Amino acid sequence: LAKTTQPISMDSYEGQEVNITCSHNNIATNDYITWYQQFPSQGPRFIIQGYKTKVTNEVASLFIPADRKSSTLSLPRVSLSDTAVYYCLVGRLTGGGNKLTFGTGTQLKVEL
Amino acid sequence: DAMVIQNPRYQVTQFGKPVTLSCSQTLNHNVMYWYQQKSSQAPKLLFHYYDKDFNNEADTPDNFQSRRPNTSFCFLDIRSPGLGDAAMYLCATSSGQTNTEAFFGQGTRLTVV
């Protein structure tokens, strides 16, 4: 499984864009990149997933360069409620893999 | 509507007394996972089932066992809980057919006294 490296923590203010970068140098050809959000005392929640280039949904964008050795989660105009831990996961859930392994995560703190 | 349900949300058990945590799903997913999450740490995978095939992580202590009697239910058995087993235990599911998202339950917070 590809090991991931993320910043331990980040601070931001309401209304700003936040970019969290994850390094995954050993990503395999069949691996996907998935980000989860976790609030205290809750289970992680899926945010976004991508394989290459750019993916956007209603809450975030995911940028993946051509070599796929890193990825950046972009949260536009964060609010206090975006304060959470964000996990980058690399792997696949099919083809006998079925592994979902979390890295250390990034604690995002949003202030007024 | 909750799709992955863990019961109970909070569980207190005595040191050394066997305890079972339960997880049910309404998604008909093939894969079910159990994670242990201690304070300020990332979730740590204990084991997972693909249908009835059990996959144990190499560093999961023997004290932790699991059962999956059918597609919908999965149980985590801690045979002799120690103080170090106090944690949040998370259950998750994935289809096993597509690389989409995994769904997590709210977790069970286990306290060992």
mmCIF file of C-alpha atoms in Angstrom:
data_model
loop_
_atom_site.group_PDB
_atom_site.id
_atom_site.type_symbol
_atom_site.label_atom_id
_atom_site.label_comp_id
_atom_site.label_asym_id
_atom_site.label_seq_id
_atom_site.Cartn_x
_atom_site.Cartn_y
_atom_site.Cartn_z
ATOM 1 C CA LEU A 1 0.000 0.000 0.000
ATOM 2 C CA ALA A 2 1.227 3.455 -0.846
ATOM 3 C CA LYS A 3 2.275 5.378 2.233
ATOM 4 C CA THR A 4 0.941 8.896 2.492
ATOM 5 C CA THR A 5 2.456 11.998 4.044
ATOM 6 C CA GLN A 6 0.399 15.008 5.051
ATOM 7 C CA PRO A 7 0.982 18.067 7.219
ATOM 8 C CA ILE A 8 -0.003 17.355 10.795
ATOM 9 C CA SER A 9 -1.977 20.551 11.174
ATOM 10 C CA MET A 10 -3.120 23.660 9.339
ATOM 11 C CA ASP A 11 -4.807 26.850 10.464
ATOM 12 C CA SER A 12 -7.098 29.047 8.423
ATOM 13 C CA TYR A 13 -9.753 31.718 8.706
ATOM 14 C CA GLU A 14 -13.327 31.687 7.617
ATOM 15 C CA GLY A 15 -13.847 32.486 3.960
ATOM 16 C CA GLN A 16 -10.368 31.440 2.876
ATOM 17 C CA GLU A 17 -9.459 28.656 0.507
ATOM 18 C CA VAL A 18 -7.541 25.820 2.109
ATOM 19 C CA ASN A 19 -5.255 23.482 0.222
ATOM 20 C CA ILE A 20 -3.997 20.314 1.872
ATOM 21 C CA THR A 21 -1.331 18.396 0.016
ATOM 22 C CA CYS A 22 -0.664 14.703 0.369
ATOM 23 C CA SER A 23 2.444 12.939 -0.887
ATOM 24 C CA HIS A 24 2.195 9.348 -2.086
ATOM 25 C CA ASN A 25 5.377 8.563 -3.963
ATOM 26 C CA ASN A 26 4.736 4.823 -4.178
ATOM 27 C CA ILE A 27 1.252 4.974 -5.605
ATOM 28 C CA ALA A 28 0.416 1.970 -7.768
ATOM 29 C CA THR A 29 -1.159 2.066 -11.197
ATOM 30 C CA ASN A 30 -4.517 0.807 -9.960
ATOM 31 C CA ASP A 31 -4.660 2.962 -6.843
ATOM 32 C CA TYR A 32 -7.201 5.700 -6.311
ATOM 33 C CA ILE A 33 -6.775 8.761 -4.104
ATOM 34 C CA THR A 34 -9.537 9.356 -1.603
ATOM 35 C CA TRP A 35 -10.033 11.975 1.069
ATOM 36 C CA TYR A 36 -12.077 11.588 4.215
ATOM 37 C CA GLN A 37 -13.147 14.102 6.843
ATOM 38 C CA GLN A 38 -13.565 13.231 10.486
ATOM 39 C CA PHE A 39 -15.163 15.241 13.256
ATOM 40 C CA PRO A 40 -14.542 14.378 16.900
ATOM 41 C CA SER A 41 -16.433 11.304 18.097
ATOM 42 C CA GLN A 42 -17.748 10.524 14.625
ATOM 43 C CA GLY A 43 -16.790 8.115 11.899
ATOM 44 C CA PRO A 44 -14.857 9.407 8.886
ATOM 45 C CA ARG A 45 -16.909 10.730 6.027
ATOM 46 C CA PHE A 46 -16.035 10.549 2.333
ATOM 47 C CA ILE A 47 -15.197 13.877 0.726
ATOM 48 C CA ILE A 48 -13.830 13.213 -2.734
ATOM 49 C CA GLN A 49 -11.997 10.655 -4.828
ATOM 50 C CA GLY A 50 -9.897 10.832 -7.958
ATOM 51 C CA TYR A 51 -7.544 8.915 -10.153
ATOM 52 C CA LYS A 52 -5.879 11.648 -12.181
ATOM 53 C CA THR A 53 -6.227 15.315 -13.191
ATOM 54 C CA LYS A 54 -8.933 17.269 -11.423
ATOM 55 C CA VAL A 55 -12.133 16.236 -9.734
ATOM 56 C CA THR A 56 -14.684 18.636 -8.310
ATOM 57 C CA ASN A 57 -17.835 18.096 -6.317
ATOM 58 C CA GLU A 58 -20.097 20.279 -4.236
ATOM 59 C CA VAL A 59 -17.722 20.452 -1.282
ATOM 60 C CA ALA A 60 -14.173 20.198 -2.601
ATOM 61 C CA SER A 61 -11.776 19.851 -5.488
ATOM 62 C CA LEU A 62 -9.000 17.345 -5.860
ATOM 63 C CA PHE A 63 -5.962 18.106 -7.977
ATOM 64 C CA ILE A 64 -3.734 15.261 -9.089
ATOM 65 C CA PRO A 65 -0.625 15.931 -11.202
ATOM 66 C CA ALA A 66 0.319 13.700 -14.087
ATOM 67 C CA ASP A 67 2.826 11.648 -12.096
ATOM 68 C CA ARG A 68 0.187 11.034 -9.368
ATOM 69 C CA LYS A 69 2.837 11.154 -6.647
ATOM 70 C CA SER A 70 0.919 13.803 -4.772
ATOM 71 C CA SER A 71 -2.547 15.248 -4.577
ATOM 72 C CA THR A 72 -4.091 18.420 -3.206
ATOM 73 C CA LEU A 73 -7.451 18.709 -1.543
ATOM 74 C CA SER A 74 -8.899 22.175 -2.011
ATOM 75 C CA LEU A 75 -11.658 23.447 0.244
ATOM 76 C CA PRO A 76 -13.121 26.718 -1.040
ATOM 77 C CA ARG A 77 -14.245 29.362 1.437
ATOM 78 C CA VAL A 78 -13.953 27.343 4.622
ATOM 79 C CA SER A 79 -16.173 27.938 7.622
ATOM 80 C CA LEU A 80 -15.857 27.084 11.290
ATOM 81 C CA SER A 81 -17.704 23.835 10.640
ATOM 82 C CA ASP A 82 -14.862 22.647 8.405
ATOM 83 C CA THR A 83 -12.653 22.277 11.464
ATOM 84 C CA ALA A 84 -11.868 18.573 11.370
ATOM 85 C CA VAL A 85 -9.195 16.017 10.588
ATOM 86 C CA TYR A 86 -8.674 15.307 6.901
ATOM 87 C CA TYR A 87 -7.231 11.996 5.786
ATOM 88 C CA CYS A 88 -5.669 11.148 2.456
ATOM 89 C CA LEU A 89 -5.920 7.483 1.493
ATOM 90 C CA VAL A 90 -4.352 5.750 -1.444
ATOM 91 C CA GLY A 91 -5.399 2.322 -2.561
ATOM 92 C CA ARG A 92 -8.142 0.413 -4.241
ATOM 93 C CA LEU A 93 -11.246 -1.233 -2.936
ATOM 94 C CA THR A 94 -11.556 -3.838 -5.653
ATOM 95 C CA GLY A 95 -9.547 -6.605 -7.208
ATOM 96 C CA GLY A 96 -8.710 -8.292 -3.942
ATOM 97 C CA GLY A 97 -7.247 -5.183 -2.413
ATOM 98 C CA ASN A 98 -10.126 -4.101 -0.251
ATOM 99 C CA LYS A 99 -7.760 -2.291 2.039
ATOM 100 C CA LEU A 100 -8.586 1.062 3.539
ATOM 101 C CA THR A 101 -5.569 2.261 5.473
ATOM 102 C CA PHE A 102 -5.413 5.700 7.047
ATOM 103 C CA GLY A 103 -2.345 7.895 7.322
ATOM 104 C CA THR A 104 -1.770 10.403 10.080
ATOM 105 C CA GLY A 105 -4.229 12.987 8.788
ATOM 106 C CA THR A 106 -4.222 16.786 8.877
ATOM 107 C CA GLN A 107 -5.966 18.642 11.669
ATOM 108 C CA LEU A 108 -7.537 21.727 10.095
ATOM 109 C CA LYS A 109 -8.543 24.499 12.448
ATOM 110 C CA VAL A 110 -10.699 27.294 11.081
ATOM 111 C CA GLU A 111 -11.056 30.484 13.079
ATOM 112 C CA LEU A 112 -13.113 33.623 12.727
ATOM 113 C CA ASP B 1 -31.180 7.158 7.271
ATOM 114 C CA ALA B 2 -28.186 5.522 8.868
ATOM 115 C CA MET B 3 -26.611 2.941 6.580
ATOM 116 C CA VAL B 4 -23.936 1.598 8.922
ATOM 117 C CA ILE B 5 -25.200 1.255 12.449
ATOM 118 C CA GLN B 6 -23.059 0.527 15.454
ATOM 119 C CA ASN B 7 -24.431 -0.476 18.793
ATOM 120 C CA PRO B 8 -24.001 0.618 21.415
ATOM 121 C CA ARG B 9 -22.529 4.102 20.975
ATOM 122 C CA TYR B 10 -20.901 3.862 24.378
ATOM 123 C CA GLN B 11 -19.821 0.685 26.120
ATOM 124 C CA VAL B 12 -18.242 0.288 29.526
ATOM 125 C CA THR B 13 -16.695 -3.047 30.366
ATOM 126 C CA GLN B 14 -14.632 -4.434 33.168
ATOM 127 C CA PHE B 15 -10.991 -5.314 32.814
ATOM 128 C CA GLY B 16 -10.800 -8.876 31.510
ATOM 129 C CA LYS B 17 -14.517 -9.266 30.883
ATOM 130 C CA PRO B 18 -15.371 -10.268 27.317
ATOM 131 C CA VAL B 19 -17.247 -7.667 25.336
ATOM 132 C CA THR B 20 -18.903 -7.684 21.918
ATOM 133 C CA LEU B 21 -19.501 -4.707 19.707
ATOM 134 C CA SER B 22 -21.948 -4.929 16.851
ATOM 135 C CA CYS B 23 -22.275 -3.421 13.421
ATOM 136 C CA SER B 24 -25.055 -3.707 10.893
ATOM 137 C CA GLN B 25 -25.430 -2.331 7.386
ATOM 138 C CA THR B 26 -28.294 -1.737 5.019
ATOM 139 C CA LEU B 27 -26.108 -1.274 1.938
ATOM 140 C CA ASN B 28 -25.675 -4.955 1.075
ATOM 141 C CA HIS B 29 -21.953 -4.333 0.770
ATOM 142 C CA ASN B 30 -19.532 -7.201 0.413
ATOM 143 C CA VAL B 31 -16.800 -5.764 2.578
ATOM 144 C CA MET B 32 -16.961 -4.878 6.255
ATOM 145 C CA TYR B 33 -14.080 -3.386 8.216
ATOM 146 C CA TRP B 34 -13.274 -2.924 11.883
ATOM 147 C CA TYR B 35 -11.008 -0.113 13.017
ATOM 148 C CA GLN B 36 -9.619 0.916 16.362
ATOM 149 C CA GLN B 37 -9.076 4.619 16.922
ATOM 150 C CA LYS B 38 -7.372 5.925 20.012
ATOM 151 C CA SER B 39 -7.387 9.529 21.062
ATOM 152 C CA SER B 40 -5.678 11.881 18.594
ATOM 153 C CA GLN B 41 -4.663 8.976 16.352
ATOM 154 C CA ALA B 42 -5.779 7.810 12.949
ATOM 155 C CA PRO B 43 -8.084 4.815 12.626
ATOM 156 C CA LYS B 44 -6.124 1.581 12.650
ATOM 157 C CA LEU B 45 -7.432 -1.328 10.619
ATOM 158 C CA LEU B 46 -7.906 -4.465 12.704
ATOM 159 C CA PHE B 47 -9.417 -6.778 10.099
ATOM 160 C CA HIS B 48 -11.953 -6.944 7.344
ATOM 161 C CA TYR B 49 -14.287 -9.407 5.675
ATOM 162 C CA TYR B 50 -14.873 -9.803 1.992
ATOM 163 C CA ASP B 51 -18.132 -11.730 2.116
ATOM 164 C CA LYS B 52 -17.187 -14.585 4.431
ATOM 165 C CA ASP B 53 -13.463 -14.357 3.815
ATOM 166 C CA PHE B 54 -11.736 -13.020 6.897
ATOM 167 C CA ASN B 55 -8.604 -10.897 6.512
ATOM 168 C CA ASN B 56 -6.675 -10.210 9.668
ATOM 169 C CA GLU B 57 -4.030 -7.494 9.890
ATOM 170 C CA ALA B 58 -0.661 -8.882 10.928
ATOM 171 C CA ASP B 59 -0.396 -6.700 14.012
ATOM 172 C CA THR B 60 -3.912 -7.230 15.334
ATOM 173 C CA PRO B 61 -3.683 -8.873 18.750
ATOM 174 C CA ASP B 62 -5.252 -12.307 19.218
ATOM 175 C CA ASN B 63 -7.442 -10.722 21.868
ATOM 176 C CA PHE B 64 -9.525 -9.288 19.028
ATOM 177 C CA GLN B 65 -11.803 -11.591 17.101
ATOM 178 C CA SER B 66 -14.588 -11.030 14.627
ATOM 179 C CA ARG B 67 -17.674 -12.789 13.328
ATOM 180 C CA ARG B 68 -19.810 -12.133 10.314
ATOM 181 C CA PRO B 69 -22.850 -14.399 10.452
ATOM 182 C CA ASN B 70 -24.468 -12.832 7.388
ATOM 183 C CA THR B 71 -24.032 -9.953 4.945
ATOM 184 C CA SER B 72 -25.688 -7.414 7.190
ATOM 185 C CA PHE B 73 -24.000 -8.012 10.517
ATOM 186 C CA CYS B 74 -20.464 -8.061 11.798
ATOM 187 C CA PHE B 75 -19.267 -8.360 15.389
ATOM 188 C CA LEU B 76 -16.073 -7.434 17.148
ATOM 189 C CA ASP B 77 -15.251 -9.605 20.129
ATOM 190 C CA ILE B 78 -12.640 -8.534 22.639
ATOM 191 C CA ARG B 79 -11.914 -11.616 24.694
ATOM 192 C CA SER B 80 -10.124 -10.039 27.618
ATOM 193 C CA PRO B 81 -10.175 -6.258 27.436
ATOM 194 C CA GLY B 82 -7.252 -4.438 28.927
ATOM 195 C CA LEU B 83 -6.982 -0.782 29.814
ATOM 196 C CA GLY B 84 -5.073 -0.251 26.580
ATOM 197 C CA ASP B 85 -8.062 -1.405 24.556
ATOM 198 C CA ALA B 86 -10.082 1.633 25.510
ATOM 199 C CA ALA B 87 -10.760 3.384 22.214
ATOM 200 C CA MET B 88 -13.328 4.261 19.605
ATOM 201 C CA TYR B 89 -14.152 1.247 17.448
ATOM 202 C CA LEU B 90 -15.326 2.033 13.955
ATOM 203 C CA CYS B 91 -17.118 -0.215 11.524
ATOM 204 C CA ALA B 92 -17.114 0.529 7.816
ATOM 205 C CA THR B 93 -18.397 -1.041 4.630
ATOM 206 C CA SER B 94 -17.550 -0.897 0.956
ATOM 207 C CA SER B 95 -19.081 -2.575 -2.036
ATOM 208 C CA GLY B 96 -15.912 -4.380 -3.057
ATOM 209 C CA GLN B 97 -17.041 -3.967 -6.639
ATOM 210 C CA THR B 98 -16.236 -0.341 -7.312
ATOM 211 C CA ASN B 99 -13.634 2.116 -6.159
ATOM 212 C CA THR B 100 -16.077 4.520 -4.641
ATOM 213 C CA GLU B 101 -16.518 5.478 -1.071
ATOM 214 C CA ALA B 102 -16.525 3.484 2.102
ATOM 215 C CA PHE B 103 -19.234 4.183 4.643
ATOM 216 C CA PHE B 104 -18.494 4.443 8.329
ATOM 217 C CA GLY B 105 -20.678 4.018 11.354
ATOM 218 C CA GLN B 106 -20.727 6.484 14.214
ATOM 219 C CA GLY B 107 -18.450 4.260 16.244
ATOM 220 C CA THR B 108 -18.617 2.666 19.659
ATOM 221 C CA ARG B 109 -16.552 4.250 22.376
ATOM 222 C CA LEU B 110 -15.263 1.548 24.673
ATOM 223 C CA THR B 111 -14.222 2.306 28.228
ATOM 224 C CA VAL B 112 -12.435 -0.337 30.288
ATOM 225 C CA VAL B 113 -12.645 -0.013 34.056
#
